[in-house]
Every structure is written in C-alpha cells, then in structure tokens.
mmCIF file of C-alpha atoms and ligand atoms in Angstrom:
data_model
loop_
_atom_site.group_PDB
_atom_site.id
_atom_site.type_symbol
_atom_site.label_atom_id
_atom_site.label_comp_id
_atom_site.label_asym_id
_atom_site.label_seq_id
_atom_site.Cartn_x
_atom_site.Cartn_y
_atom_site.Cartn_z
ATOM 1 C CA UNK A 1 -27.415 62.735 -189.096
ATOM 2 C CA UNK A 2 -24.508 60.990 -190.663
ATOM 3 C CA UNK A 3 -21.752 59.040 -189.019
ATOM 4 C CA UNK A 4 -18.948 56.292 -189.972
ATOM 5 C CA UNK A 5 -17.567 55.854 -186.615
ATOM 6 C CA UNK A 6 -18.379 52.819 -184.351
ATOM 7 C CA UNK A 7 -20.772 54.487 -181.463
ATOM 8 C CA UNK A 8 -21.479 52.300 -178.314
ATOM 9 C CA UNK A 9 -24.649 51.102 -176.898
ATOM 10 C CA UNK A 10 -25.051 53.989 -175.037
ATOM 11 C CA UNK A 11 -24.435 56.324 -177.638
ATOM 12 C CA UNK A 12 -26.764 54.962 -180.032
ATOM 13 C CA UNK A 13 -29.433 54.731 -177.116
ATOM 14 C CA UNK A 14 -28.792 58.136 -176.788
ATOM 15 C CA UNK A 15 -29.552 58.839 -180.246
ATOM 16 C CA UNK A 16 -32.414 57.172 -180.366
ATOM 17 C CA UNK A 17 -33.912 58.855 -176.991
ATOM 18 C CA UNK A 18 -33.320 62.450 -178.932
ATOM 19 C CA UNK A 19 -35.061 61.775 -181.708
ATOM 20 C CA UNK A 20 -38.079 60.421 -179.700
ATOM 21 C CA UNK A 21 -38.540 63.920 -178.385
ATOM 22 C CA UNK A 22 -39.548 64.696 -182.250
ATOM 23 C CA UNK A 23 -41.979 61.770 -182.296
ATOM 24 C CA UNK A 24 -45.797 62.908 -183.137
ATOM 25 C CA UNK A 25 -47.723 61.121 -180.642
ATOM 26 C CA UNK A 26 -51.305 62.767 -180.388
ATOM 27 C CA UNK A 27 -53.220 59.497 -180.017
ATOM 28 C CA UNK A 28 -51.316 57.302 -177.457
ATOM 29 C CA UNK A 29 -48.776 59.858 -176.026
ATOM 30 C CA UNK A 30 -45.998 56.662 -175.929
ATOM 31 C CA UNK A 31 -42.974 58.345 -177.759
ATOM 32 C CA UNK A 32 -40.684 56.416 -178.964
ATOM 33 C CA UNK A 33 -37.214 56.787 -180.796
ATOM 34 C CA UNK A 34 -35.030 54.505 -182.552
ATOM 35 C CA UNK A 35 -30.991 54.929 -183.929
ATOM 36 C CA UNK A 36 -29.772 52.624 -186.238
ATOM 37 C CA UNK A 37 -26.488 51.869 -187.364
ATOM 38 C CA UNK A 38 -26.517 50.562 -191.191
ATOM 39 C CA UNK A 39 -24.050 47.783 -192.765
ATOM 40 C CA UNK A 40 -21.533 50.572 -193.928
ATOM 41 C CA UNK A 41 -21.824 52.709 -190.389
ATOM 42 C CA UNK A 42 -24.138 55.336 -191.331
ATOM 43 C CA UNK A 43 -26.164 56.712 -188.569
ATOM 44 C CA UNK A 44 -30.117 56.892 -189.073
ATOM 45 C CA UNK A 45 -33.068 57.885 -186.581
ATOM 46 C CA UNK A 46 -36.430 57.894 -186.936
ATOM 47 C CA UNK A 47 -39.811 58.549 -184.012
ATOM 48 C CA UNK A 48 -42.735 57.268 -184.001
ATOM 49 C CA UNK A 49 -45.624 59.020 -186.260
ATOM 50 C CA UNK A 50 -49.284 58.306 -185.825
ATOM 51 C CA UNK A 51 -52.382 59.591 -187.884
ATOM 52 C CA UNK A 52 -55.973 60.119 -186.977
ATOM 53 C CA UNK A 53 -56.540 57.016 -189.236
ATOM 54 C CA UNK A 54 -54.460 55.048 -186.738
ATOM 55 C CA UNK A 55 -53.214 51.960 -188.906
ATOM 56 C CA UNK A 56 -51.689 54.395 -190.705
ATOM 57 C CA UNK A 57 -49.304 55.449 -187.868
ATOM 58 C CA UNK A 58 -45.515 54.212 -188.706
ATOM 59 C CA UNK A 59 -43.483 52.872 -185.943
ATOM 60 C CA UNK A 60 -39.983 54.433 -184.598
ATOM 61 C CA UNK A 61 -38.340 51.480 -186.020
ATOM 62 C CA UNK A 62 -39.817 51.527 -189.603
ATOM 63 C CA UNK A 63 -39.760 54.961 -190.217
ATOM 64 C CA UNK A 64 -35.925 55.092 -189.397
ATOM 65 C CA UNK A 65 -35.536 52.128 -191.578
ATOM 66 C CA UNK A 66 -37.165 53.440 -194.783
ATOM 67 C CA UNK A 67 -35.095 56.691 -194.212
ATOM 68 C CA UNK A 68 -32.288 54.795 -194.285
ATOM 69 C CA UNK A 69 -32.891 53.330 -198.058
ATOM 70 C CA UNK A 70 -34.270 56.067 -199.012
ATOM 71 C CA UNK A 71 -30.956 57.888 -197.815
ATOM 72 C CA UNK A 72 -27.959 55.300 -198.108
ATOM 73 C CA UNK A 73 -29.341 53.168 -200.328
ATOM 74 C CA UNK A 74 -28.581 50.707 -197.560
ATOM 75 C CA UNK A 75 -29.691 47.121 -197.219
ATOM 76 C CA UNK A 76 -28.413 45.504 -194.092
ATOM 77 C CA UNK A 77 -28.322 46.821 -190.611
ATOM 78 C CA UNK A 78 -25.773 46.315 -187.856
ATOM 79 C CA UNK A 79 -28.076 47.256 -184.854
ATOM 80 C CA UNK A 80 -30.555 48.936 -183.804
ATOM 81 C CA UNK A 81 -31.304 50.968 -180.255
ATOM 82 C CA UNK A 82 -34.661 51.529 -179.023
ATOM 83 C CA UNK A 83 -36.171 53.819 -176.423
ATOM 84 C CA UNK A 84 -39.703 54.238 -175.314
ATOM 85 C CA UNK A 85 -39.967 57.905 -173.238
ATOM 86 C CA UNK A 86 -42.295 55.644 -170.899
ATOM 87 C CA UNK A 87 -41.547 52.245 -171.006
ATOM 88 C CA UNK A 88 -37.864 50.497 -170.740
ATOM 89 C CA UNK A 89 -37.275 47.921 -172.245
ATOM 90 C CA UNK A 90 -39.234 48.741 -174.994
ATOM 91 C CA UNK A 91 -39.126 45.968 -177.776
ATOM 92 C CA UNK A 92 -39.753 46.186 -181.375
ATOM 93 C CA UNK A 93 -43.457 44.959 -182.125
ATOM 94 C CA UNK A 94 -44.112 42.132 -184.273
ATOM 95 C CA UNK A 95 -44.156 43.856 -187.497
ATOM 96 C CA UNK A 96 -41.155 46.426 -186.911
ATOM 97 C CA UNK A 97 -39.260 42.641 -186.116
ATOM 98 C CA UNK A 98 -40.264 41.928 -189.522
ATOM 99 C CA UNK A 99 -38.931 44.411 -191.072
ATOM 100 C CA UNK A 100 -35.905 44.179 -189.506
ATOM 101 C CA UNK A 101 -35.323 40.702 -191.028
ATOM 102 C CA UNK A 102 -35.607 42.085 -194.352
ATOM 103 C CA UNK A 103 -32.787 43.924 -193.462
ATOM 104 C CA UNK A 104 -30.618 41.759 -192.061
ATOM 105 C CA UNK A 105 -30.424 43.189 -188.625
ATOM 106 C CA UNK A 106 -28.006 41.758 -186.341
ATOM 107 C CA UNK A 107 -28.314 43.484 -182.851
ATOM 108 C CA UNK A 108 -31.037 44.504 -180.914
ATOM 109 C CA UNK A 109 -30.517 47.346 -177.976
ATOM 110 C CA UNK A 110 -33.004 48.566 -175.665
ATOM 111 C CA UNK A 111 -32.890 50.080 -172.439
ATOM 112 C CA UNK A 112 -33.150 47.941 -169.754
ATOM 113 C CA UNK A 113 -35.151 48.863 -166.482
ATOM 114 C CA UNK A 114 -31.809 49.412 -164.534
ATOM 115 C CA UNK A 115 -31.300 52.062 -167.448
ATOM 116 C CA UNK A 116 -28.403 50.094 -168.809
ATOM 117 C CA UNK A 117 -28.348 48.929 -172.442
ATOM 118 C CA UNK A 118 -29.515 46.011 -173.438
ATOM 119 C CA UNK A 119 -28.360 43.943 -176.494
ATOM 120 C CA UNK A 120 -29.797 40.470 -178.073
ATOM 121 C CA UNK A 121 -28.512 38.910 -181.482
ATOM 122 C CA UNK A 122 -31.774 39.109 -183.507
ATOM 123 C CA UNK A 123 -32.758 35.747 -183.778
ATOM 124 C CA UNK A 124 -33.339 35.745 -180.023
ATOM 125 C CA UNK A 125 -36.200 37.891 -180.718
ATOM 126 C CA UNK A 126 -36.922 36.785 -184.146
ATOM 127 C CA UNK A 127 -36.534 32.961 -184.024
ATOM 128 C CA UNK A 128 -37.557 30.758 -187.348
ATOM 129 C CA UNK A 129 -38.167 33.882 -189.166
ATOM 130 C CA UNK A 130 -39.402 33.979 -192.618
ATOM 131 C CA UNK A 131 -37.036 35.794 -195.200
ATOM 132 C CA UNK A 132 -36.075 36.864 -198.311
ATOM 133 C CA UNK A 133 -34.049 33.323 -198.778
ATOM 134 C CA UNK A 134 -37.317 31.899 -198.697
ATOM 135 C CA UNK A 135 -38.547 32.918 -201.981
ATOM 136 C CA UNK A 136 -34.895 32.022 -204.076
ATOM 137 C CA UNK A 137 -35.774 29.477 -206.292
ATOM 138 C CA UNK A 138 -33.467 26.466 -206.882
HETATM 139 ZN ZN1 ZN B 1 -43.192 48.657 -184.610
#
C-alpha cells in the first residue's frame, strides 16, 4: 500500500485496524495492527506475527517497520498509528519503542478508550532514549 498524501489520525488508525485483521495470532489471540507514515509520505502496515517458538513472534510495529526499509529504503518515520482489536490504547512495548528511535519517529497515535485518536510526540513515551548519536565519535 503506497501513498504520498498527508492522511489524518483517523485515517492512518484506520489503516492500521485493517491490517490487524491479517495479523497471525494463534498463541495470545491479541491482534494488533500498525500504519506508518515514513519521512517521504509513504504508507506502510504491518500485524502482529507470532511463532510456536514465541520469542520469535515480531510485533505489529516492527514488522511494519522492517517492511518499510526493506520497501522505501526509508530511514525516518513521521508517525505511527496503533490498534489493538482488544485493547485501546494500545502502546508500543518497550522494544517496538526502541526501534522506533532508530528511526526517528516523531508521533505516536493510538486509539484512545473514547475511540478517538490519540497522539504523543515520541519522547513522551520514549524519554532519555539511547540512539544512534550515541555511538558518533568526536
Ligand atoms: Zn512491540
């Protein structure tokens, strides 16, 4: 799914609760979907996919992420909507967060319980992160 045009919140939440209908959930049965919106305003999704060996199971977050270097090449992120089928809000874990950073993300949206979209900067949920600065040497 490609796209250059600016979407809104809801849009992109909307996106993101499609593509969670694909997730493969076996194990935990908590689907989840997440749209991104890359630094030159491509559009990438990805669902959650778990395995048998379960720390082997790739988040919603992550998987859209790698799709979208593997894809666009792309290395920063504008923002990123979240949707759990079961749970609203549903945040990013720790290590999808992490990832993020790498990326540069700037937004975070969720759905919030009222069902309205939610949106932090990402060092509200990220604060004193460690980075890729981090290792420059001077
Ligand atoms: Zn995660």
């Amino acid at each position: 799914m490609t796209s250059t045009t600016l979407m809104s919140d809801t849009a992109l939440l909307d996106a993101a609760r499609e593509v969670a209908h694909r997730a493969y959930v076996p194990y935990s049965h908590f689907p989840v979907g997440a749209a991104l919106i890359d630094g030159e305003g491509h559009l990438v999704t990805g669902c959650n996919v778990e395995n048998a060996a379960y720390g082997e199971t790739i988040c919603a977050e992550r998987n859209a992420i790698t799709t979208m270097v593997a894809q666009y090449g792309a290395q920063r992120i504008s923002a990123i909507a979240v949707i759990g089928l079961k749970a609203a809000p549903c945040w990013p874990c720790g290590a999808c967060r992490q990832v993020l950073r790498e990326f540069q993300c700037e937004r975070v949206i969720v759905e919030g319980p009222d069902g309205e979209p939610l949106s932090l900067p990402f060092e509200k949920i990220l604060p004193y992160s460690f980075g890729p600065e981090a290792l420059d040497e001077e």
